[in-house]
C-alpha positions as a LaTeX table, in Angstrom:
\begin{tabular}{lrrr}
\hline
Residue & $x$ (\AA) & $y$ (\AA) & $z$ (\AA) \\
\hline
Unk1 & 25.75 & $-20.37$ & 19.40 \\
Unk2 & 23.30 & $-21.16$ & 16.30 \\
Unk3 & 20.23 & $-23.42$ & 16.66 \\
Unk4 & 21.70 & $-25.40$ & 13.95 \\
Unk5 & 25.28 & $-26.05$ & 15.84 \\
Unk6 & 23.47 & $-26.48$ & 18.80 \\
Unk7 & 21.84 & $-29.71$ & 16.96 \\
Unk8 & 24.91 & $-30.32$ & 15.31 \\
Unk9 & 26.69 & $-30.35$ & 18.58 \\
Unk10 & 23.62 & $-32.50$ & 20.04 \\
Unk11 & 24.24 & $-35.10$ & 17.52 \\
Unk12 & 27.60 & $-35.70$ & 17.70 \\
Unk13 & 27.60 & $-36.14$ & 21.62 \\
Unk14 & 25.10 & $-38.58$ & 20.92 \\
Unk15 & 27.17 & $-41.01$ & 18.88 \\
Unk16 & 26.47 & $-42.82$ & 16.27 \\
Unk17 & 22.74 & $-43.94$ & 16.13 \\
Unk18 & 22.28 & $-47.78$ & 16.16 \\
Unk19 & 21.17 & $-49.44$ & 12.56 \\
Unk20 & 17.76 & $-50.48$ & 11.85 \\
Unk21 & 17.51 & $-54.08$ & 12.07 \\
Unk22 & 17.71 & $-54.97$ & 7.71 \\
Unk23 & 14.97 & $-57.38$ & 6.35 \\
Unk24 & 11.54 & $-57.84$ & 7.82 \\
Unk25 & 10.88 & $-59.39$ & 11.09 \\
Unk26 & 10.97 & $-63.58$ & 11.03 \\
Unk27 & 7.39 & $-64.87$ & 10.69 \\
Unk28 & 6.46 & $-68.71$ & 10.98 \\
Unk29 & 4.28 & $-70.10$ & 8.39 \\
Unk30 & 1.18 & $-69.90$ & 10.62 \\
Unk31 & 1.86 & $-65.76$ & 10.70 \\
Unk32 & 2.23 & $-65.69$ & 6.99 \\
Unk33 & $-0.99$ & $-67.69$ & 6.39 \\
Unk34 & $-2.68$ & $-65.73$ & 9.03 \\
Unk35 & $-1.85$ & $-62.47$ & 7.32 \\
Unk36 & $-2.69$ & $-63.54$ & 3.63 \\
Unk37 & $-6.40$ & $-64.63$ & 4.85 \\
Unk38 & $-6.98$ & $-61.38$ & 6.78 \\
Unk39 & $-5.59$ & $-59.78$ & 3.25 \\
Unk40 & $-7.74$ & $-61.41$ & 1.18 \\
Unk41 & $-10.85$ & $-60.90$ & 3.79 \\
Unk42 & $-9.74$ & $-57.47$ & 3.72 \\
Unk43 & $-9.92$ & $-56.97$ & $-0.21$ \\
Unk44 & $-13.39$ & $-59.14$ & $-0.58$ \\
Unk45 & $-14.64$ & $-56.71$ & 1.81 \\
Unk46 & $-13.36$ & $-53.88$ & $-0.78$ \\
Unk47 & $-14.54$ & $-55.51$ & $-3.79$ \\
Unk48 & $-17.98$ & $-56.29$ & $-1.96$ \\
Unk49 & $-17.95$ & $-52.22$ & $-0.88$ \\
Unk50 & $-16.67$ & $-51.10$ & $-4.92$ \\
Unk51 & $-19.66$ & $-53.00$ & $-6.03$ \\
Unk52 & $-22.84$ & $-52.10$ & $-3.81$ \\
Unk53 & $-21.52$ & $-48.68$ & $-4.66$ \\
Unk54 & $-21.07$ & $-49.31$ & $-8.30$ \\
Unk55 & $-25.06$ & $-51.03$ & $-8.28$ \\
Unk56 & $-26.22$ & $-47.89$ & $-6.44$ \\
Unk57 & $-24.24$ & $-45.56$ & $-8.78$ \\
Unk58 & $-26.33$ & $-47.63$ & $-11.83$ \\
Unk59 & $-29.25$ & $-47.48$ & $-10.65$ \\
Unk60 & $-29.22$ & $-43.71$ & $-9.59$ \\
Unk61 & $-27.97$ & $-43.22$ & $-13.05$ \\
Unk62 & $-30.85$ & $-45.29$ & $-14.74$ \\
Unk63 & $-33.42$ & $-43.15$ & $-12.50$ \\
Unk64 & $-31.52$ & $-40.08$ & $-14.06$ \\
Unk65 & $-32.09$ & $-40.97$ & $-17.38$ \\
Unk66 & $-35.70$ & $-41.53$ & $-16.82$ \\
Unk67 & $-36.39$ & $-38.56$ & $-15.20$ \\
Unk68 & $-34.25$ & $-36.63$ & $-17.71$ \\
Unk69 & $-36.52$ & $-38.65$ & $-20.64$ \\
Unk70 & $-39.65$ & $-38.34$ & $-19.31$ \\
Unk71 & $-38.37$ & $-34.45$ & $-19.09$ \\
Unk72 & $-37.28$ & $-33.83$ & $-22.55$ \\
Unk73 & $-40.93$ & $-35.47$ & $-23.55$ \\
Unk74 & $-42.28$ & $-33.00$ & $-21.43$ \\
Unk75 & $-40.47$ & $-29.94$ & $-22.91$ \\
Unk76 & $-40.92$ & $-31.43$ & $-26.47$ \\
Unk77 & $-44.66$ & $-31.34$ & $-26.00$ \\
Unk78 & $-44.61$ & $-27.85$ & $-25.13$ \\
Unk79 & $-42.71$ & $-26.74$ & $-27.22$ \\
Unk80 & $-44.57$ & $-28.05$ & $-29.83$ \\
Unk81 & $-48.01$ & $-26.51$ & $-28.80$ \\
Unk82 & $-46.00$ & $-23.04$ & $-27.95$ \\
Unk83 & $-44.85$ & $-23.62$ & $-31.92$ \\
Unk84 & $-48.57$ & $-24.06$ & $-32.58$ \\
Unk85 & $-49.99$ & $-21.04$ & $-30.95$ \\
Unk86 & $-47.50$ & $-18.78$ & $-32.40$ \\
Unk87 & $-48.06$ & $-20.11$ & $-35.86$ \\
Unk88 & $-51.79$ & $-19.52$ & $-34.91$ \\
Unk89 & $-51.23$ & $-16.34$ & $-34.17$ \\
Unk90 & $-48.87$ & $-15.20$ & $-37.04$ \\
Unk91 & $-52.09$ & $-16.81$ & $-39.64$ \\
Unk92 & $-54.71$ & $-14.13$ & $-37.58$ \\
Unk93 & $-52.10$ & $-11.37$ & $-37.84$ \\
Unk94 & $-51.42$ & $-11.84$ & $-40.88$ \\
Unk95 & $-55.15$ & $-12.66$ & $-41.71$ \\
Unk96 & $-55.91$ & $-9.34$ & $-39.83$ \\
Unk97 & $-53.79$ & $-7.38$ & $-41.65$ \\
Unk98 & $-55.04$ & $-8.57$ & $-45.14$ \\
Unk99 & $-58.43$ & $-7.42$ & $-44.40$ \\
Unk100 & $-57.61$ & $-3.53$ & $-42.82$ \\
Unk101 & $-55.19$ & $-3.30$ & $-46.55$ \\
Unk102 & $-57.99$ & $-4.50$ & $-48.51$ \\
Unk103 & $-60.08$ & $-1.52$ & $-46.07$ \\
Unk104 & $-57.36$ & 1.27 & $-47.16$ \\
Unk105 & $-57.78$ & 0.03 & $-50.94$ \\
Unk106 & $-61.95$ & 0.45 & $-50.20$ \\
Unk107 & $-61.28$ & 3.62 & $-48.55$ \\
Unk108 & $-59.06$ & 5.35 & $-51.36$ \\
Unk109 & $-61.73$ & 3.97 & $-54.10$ \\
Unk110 & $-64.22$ & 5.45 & $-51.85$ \\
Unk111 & $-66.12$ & 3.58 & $-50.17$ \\
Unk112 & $-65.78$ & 5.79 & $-47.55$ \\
Unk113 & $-67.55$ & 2.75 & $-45.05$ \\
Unk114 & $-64.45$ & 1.16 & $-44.92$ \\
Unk115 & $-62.74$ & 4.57 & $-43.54$ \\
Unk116 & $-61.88$ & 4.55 & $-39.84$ \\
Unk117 & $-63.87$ & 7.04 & $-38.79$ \\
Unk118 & $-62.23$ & 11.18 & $-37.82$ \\
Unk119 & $-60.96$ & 11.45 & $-34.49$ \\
Unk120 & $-63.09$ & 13.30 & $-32.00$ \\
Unk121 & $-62.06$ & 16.38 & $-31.51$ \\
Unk122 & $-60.37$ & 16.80 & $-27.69$ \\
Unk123 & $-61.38$ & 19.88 & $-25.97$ \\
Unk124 & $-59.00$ & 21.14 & $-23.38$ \\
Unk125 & $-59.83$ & 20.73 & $-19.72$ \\
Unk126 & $-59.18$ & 23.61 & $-17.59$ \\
Unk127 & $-57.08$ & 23.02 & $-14.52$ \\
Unk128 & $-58.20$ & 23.21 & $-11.42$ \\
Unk129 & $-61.86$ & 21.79 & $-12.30$ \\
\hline
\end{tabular}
């Protein structure tokens, strides 16, 4: 025999179950005004919870946006000197480079002073000394 017409079987030697009793159980007054204050304690003690973590969700959010001001002030300010010392340094490079053309102009009109002067000549080491 199945599992299932074992339970089958089960159930119908059994009988019929008995019904659930319908409606809710009889309550006095005092029982129903006992149960709405213990609600409503119940829910002020909710609400009371929702809003001590609501304050401490503000206020962690304020200190966020602090920090994350006093932050973006801080990058800001570097970024602006970074800006400054590369602009600094583009004005030399391009100041440097100015002057060695304006050496290659002196050089081909000859003023051979403003030549960079011959390599020196590189005499080959022997190996082993």
């Amino acid at each position: 025999m199945s599992f299932a017409a074992m339970m089958f079987a089960a159930a119908v030697a059994a009988g019929p179950a008995t019904p659930a009793p319908s409606g809710p159980p009889a309550a006095g007054p005092s029982a129903d005004a006992t149960l709405n204050l213990d609600n409503k304690a119940q829910n002020a003690a909710v609400a009371a919870r929702n809003q001590a973590a609501e304050a401490k969700f503000d206020a962690e959010m304020a200190e966020y946006a602090a920090r994350k001001q006093a932050q973006d002030a801080a990058y800001a300010q570097a970024m602006s000197k970074y800006d400054a010392a590369l602009a600094a340094q583009a004005q030399a490079h391009a100041a440097d480079l100015a002057a060695w053309r304006a050496k290659v102009v002196a050089c081909h009109a000859g003023q051979f002073s403003n030549c960079a002067p011959p390599p020196k000549k590189q005499t080959a080491t022997p190996i082993g000394n």
